Coordinates of C-alpha atoms and ligand atoms in Angstrom, one line a residue:
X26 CA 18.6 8.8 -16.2
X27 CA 15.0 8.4 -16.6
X28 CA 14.2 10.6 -13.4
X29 CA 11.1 8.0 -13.2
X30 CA 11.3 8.6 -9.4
X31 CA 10.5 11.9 -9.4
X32 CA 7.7 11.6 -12.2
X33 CA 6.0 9.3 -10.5
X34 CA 6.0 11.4 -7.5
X35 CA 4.9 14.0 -8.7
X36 CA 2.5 12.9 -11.2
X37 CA 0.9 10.7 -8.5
X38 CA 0.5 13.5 -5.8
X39 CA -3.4 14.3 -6.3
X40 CA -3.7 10.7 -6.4
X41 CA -2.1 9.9 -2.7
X42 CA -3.7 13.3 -1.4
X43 CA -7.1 11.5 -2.5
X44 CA -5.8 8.2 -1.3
X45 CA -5.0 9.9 2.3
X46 CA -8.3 11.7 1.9
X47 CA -10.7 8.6 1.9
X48 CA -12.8 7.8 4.8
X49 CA -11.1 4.2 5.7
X50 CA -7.7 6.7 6.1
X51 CA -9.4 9.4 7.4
X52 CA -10.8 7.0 10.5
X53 CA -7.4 5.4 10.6
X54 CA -5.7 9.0 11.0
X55 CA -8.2 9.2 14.3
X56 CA -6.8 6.3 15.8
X57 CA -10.1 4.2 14.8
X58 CA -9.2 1.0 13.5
X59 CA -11.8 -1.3 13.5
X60 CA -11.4 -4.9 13.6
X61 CA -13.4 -6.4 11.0
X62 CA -12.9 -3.7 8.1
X63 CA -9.3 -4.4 9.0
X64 CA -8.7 -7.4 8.6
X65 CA -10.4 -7.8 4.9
X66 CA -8.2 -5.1 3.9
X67 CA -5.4 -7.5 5.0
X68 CA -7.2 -10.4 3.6
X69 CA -7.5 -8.2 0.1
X70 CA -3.9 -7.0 0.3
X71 CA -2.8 -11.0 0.6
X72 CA -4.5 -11.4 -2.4
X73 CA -2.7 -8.3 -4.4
X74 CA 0.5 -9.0 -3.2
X75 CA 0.2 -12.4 -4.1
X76 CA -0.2 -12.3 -7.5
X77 CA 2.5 -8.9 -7.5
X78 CA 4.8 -10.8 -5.9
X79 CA 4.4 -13.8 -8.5
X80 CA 3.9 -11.9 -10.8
X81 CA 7.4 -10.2 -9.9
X82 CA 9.4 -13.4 -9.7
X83 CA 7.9 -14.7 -12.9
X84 CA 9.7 -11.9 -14.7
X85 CA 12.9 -11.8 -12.8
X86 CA 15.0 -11.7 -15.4
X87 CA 12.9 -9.1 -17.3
X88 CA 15.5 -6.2 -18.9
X89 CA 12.8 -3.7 -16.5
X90 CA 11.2 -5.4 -13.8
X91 CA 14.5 -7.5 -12.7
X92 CA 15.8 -3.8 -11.8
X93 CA 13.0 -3.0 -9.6
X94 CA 12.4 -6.5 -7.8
X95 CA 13.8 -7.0 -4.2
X96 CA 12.7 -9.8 -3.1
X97 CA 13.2 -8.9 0.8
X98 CA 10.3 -6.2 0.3
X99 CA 8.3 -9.3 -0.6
X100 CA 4.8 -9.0 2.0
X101 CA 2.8 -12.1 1.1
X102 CA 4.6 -15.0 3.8
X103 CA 3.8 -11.6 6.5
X104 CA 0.4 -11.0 5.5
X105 CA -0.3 -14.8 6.0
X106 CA 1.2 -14.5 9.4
X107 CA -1.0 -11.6 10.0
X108 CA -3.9 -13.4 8.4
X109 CA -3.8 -16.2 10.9
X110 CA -3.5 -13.4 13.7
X111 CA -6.6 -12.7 13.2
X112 CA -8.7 -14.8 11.7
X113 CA -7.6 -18.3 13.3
X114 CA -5.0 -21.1 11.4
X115 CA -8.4 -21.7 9.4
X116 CA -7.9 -18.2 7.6
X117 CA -7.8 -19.8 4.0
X118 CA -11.2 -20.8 4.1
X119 CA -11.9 -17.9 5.7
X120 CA -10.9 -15.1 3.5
X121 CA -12.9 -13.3 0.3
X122 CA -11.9 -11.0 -1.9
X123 CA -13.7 -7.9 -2.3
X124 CA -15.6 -7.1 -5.9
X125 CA -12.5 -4.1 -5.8
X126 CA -10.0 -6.4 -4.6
X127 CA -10.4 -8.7 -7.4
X128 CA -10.3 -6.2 -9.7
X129 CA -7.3 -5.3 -8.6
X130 CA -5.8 -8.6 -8.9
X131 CA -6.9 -8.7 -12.4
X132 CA -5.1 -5.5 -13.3
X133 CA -1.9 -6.9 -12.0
X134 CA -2.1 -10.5 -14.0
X135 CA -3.1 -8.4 -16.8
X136 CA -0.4 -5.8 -17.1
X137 CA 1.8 -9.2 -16.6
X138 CA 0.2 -10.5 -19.8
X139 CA 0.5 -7.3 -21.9
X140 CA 2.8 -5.1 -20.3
X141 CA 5.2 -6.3 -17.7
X142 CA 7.1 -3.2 -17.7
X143 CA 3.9 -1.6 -16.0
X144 CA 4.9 -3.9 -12.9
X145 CA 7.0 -1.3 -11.9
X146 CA 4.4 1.1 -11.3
X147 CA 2.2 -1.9 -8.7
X148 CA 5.3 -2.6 -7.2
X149 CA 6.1 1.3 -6.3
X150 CA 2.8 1.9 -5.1
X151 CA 2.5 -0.6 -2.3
X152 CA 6.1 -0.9 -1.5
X153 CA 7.0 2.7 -0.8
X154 CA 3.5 3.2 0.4
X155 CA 4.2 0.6 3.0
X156 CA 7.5 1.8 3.6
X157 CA 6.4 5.8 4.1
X158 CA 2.6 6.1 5.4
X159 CA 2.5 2.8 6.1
X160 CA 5.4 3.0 9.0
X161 CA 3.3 5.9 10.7
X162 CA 0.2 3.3 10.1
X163 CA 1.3 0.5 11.8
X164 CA 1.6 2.4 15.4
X165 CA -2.1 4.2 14.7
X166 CA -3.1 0.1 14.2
X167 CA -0.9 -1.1 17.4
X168 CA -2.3 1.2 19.6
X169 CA -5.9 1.2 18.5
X170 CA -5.7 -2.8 18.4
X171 CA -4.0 -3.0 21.2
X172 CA -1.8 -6.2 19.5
X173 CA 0.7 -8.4 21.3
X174 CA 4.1 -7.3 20.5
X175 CA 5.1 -9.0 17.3
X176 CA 1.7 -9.3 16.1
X177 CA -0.9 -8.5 13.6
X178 CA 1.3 -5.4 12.1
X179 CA 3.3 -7.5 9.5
X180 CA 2.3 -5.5 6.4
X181 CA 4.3 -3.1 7.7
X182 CA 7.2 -4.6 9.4
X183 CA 10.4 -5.2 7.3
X184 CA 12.7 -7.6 9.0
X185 CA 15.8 -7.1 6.9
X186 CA 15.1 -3.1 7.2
X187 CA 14.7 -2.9 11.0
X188 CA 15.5 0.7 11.8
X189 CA 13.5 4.3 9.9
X190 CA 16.8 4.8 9.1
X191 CA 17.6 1.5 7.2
X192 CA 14.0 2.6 5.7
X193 CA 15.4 5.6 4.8
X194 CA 18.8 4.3 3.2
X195 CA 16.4 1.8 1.2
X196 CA 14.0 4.2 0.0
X197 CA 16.8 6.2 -1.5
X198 CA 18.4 2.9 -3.0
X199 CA 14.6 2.5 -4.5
X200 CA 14.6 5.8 -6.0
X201 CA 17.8 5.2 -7.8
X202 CA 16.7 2.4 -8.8
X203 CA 13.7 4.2 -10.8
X204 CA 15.9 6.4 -11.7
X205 CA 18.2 3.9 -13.7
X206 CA 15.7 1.5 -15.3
X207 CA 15.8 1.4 -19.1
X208 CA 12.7 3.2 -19.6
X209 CA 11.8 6.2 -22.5
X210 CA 9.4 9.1 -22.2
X211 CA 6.7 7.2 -23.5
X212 CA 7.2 3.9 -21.4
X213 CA 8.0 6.0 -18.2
X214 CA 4.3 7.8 -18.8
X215 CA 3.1 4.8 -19.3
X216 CA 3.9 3.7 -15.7
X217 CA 2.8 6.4 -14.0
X218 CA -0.8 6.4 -15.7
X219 CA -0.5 2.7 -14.5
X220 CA 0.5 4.3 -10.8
X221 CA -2.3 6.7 -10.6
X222 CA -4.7 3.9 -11.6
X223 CA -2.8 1.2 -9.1
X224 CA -4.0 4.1 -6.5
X225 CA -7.6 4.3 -7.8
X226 CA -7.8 0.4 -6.6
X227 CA -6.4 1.2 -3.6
X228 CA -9.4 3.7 -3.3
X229 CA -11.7 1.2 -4.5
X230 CA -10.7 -1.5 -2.1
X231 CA -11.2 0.8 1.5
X232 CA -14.1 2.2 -0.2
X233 CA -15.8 -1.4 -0.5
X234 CA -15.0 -1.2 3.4
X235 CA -16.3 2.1 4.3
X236 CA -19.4 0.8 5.3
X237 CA -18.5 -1.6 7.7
X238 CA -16.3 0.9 9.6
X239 CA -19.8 3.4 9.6
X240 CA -22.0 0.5 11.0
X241 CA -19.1 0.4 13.6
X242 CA -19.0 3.9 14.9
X243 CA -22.0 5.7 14.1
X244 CA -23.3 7.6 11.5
X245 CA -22.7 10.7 13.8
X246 CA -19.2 10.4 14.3
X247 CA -18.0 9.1 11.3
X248 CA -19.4 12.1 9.2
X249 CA -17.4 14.4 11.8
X250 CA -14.6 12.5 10.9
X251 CA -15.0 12.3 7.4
X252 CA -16.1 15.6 6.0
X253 CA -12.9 17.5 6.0
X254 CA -10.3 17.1 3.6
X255 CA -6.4 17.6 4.4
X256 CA -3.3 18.3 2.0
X257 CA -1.6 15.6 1.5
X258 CA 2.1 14.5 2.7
X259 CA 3.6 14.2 -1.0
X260 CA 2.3 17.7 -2.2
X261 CA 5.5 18.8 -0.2
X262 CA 9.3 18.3 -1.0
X263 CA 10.9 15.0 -0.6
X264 CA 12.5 14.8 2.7
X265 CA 10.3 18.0 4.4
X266 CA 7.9 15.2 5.9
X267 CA 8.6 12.5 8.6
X268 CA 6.8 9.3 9.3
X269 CA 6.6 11.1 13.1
X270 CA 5.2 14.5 11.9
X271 CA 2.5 12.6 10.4
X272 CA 1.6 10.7 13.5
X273 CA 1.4 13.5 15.7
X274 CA -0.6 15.4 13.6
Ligands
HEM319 C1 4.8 8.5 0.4 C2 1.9 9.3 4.2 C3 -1.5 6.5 2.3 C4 1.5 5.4 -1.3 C5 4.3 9.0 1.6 C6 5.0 10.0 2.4 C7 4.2 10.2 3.5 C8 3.0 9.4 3.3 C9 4.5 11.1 4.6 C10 6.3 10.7 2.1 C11 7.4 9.8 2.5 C12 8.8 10.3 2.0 O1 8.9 11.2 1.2 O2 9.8 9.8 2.5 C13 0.8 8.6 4.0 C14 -0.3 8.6 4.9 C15 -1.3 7.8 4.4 C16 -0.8 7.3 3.1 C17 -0.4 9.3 6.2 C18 -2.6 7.4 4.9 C19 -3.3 8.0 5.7 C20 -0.9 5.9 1.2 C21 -1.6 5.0 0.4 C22 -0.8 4.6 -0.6 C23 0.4 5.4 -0.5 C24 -3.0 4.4 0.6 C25 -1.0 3.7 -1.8 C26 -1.6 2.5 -1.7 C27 2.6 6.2 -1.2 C28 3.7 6.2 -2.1 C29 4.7 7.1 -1.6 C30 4.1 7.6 -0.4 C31 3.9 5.4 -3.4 C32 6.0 7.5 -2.2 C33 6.0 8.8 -2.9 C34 7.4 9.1 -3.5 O3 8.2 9.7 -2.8 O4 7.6 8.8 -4.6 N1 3.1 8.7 2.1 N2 0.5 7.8 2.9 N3 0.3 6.2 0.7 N4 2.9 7.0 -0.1 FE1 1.7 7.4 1.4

């Protein structure tokens, strides 16, 4: 086995302490979710996922990436859902990416072109984001929104995973799945250099947002929010952390 699951866990730790650590996560921890930063993230992560996701099915039958794609983790037809949530049926002409969020984008088309083995390393860093952090996430964003049920939290819903533990069963299946790909030393450091970078866009993207959230709350509060930093939920064991743990810290 390649144990590519557990590299790129552990050789992306400092990067996902740093990812919880920025000051879009930090407010979002707090229970401040604001509106307008919001929703360009969601607008940016359209974009990403859109060209993942194509990206993805393009190489389908790729001796790597075929292992690794399941199409029911696909996010783009729930991000558009969530897109018209809140910005109107007019979203399209609505939406811009970010300077970050194009960047982003480009990485993805251009791993495609050079390296599509590198996929593996987008795809894990949004999909099991969304499906750890991301679970605790989307009840910080319900309640601070206040959404109608069934709304404006499709990033993180999975309809064909409806219970923590069907998320649970699947993240193990994903692991294994790592685990198995035909990958060697070389190739499997490849892919996590290309996660800790995939993370580093993430960064870049709330970062590009940070500002609108500090206009929204106060220069005052959100330095009190932002200054301190916190160890992050993958520096311990697989399995020693729950989604629930981390909302009611
Ligand atoms: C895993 C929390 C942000 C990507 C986890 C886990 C927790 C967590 C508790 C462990 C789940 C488990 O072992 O079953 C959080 C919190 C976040 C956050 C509270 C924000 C405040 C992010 C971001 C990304 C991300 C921004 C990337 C875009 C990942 C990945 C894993 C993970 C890839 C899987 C690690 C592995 O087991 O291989 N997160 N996360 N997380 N998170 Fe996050």
């Amino acid at each position: 086995s390649s144990d590519l699951a557990s590299k790129l866990r552990e050789g992306t730790k400092q990067s996902h302490t740093m990812a919880e650590n920025t000051a879009f996560m930090k407010c979002f921890l707090k229970g401040i979710v604001e509106r307008e930063p919001f929703r360009k993230l969601i607008a940016n992560l359209y974009l990403v996922y859109g060209a993942l996701e194509e990206q993805l099915q393009r190489y389908s039958t790729h001796p790597v990436v075929s292992l690794i794609y399941f199409p029911i983790l696909n996010r783009t037809a729930n991000l558009e859902k969530d897109l018209a949530f809140y910005y109107g049926e007019n979203w399209r002409e609505q939406i811009a990416a970010l300077e970050a969020g194009k960047t982003y984008v480009a990485r993805i088309n251009e791993v495609a072109e050079t390296e599509p083995a590198l996929l593996v390393a987008h795809a894990y860093v949004r999909y099991m984001g969304d499906l750890s952090g991301g679970q605790s996430l989307k009840k910080i964003i319900r309640s601070a929104l206040d959404l109608p049920p069934d709304q404006g939290t499709g990033l993180h819903e999975f309809e064909q995973l409806p219970s923590v533990e069907a998320i649970r069963a699947f993240k193990g299946q994903y692991r294994d799945a790592l685990n198995a790909l035909p990958v060697d030393d070389t190739l499997a450091e490849k892919i996590v250099a290309e996660a800790n970078y995939a993370f580093a866009l993430n960064r870049d993207v709330v970062h590009e947002l940070e500002d609108d959230v500090r206009i929204a709350i106060g220069d005052h509060v959100f330095d009190l929010i932002t200054r301190q930093d916190k160890p992050g939920s993958t520096e311990r064991s697989p399995g020693s952390t729950s989604v629930e743990l981390v909302a009611a810290d």
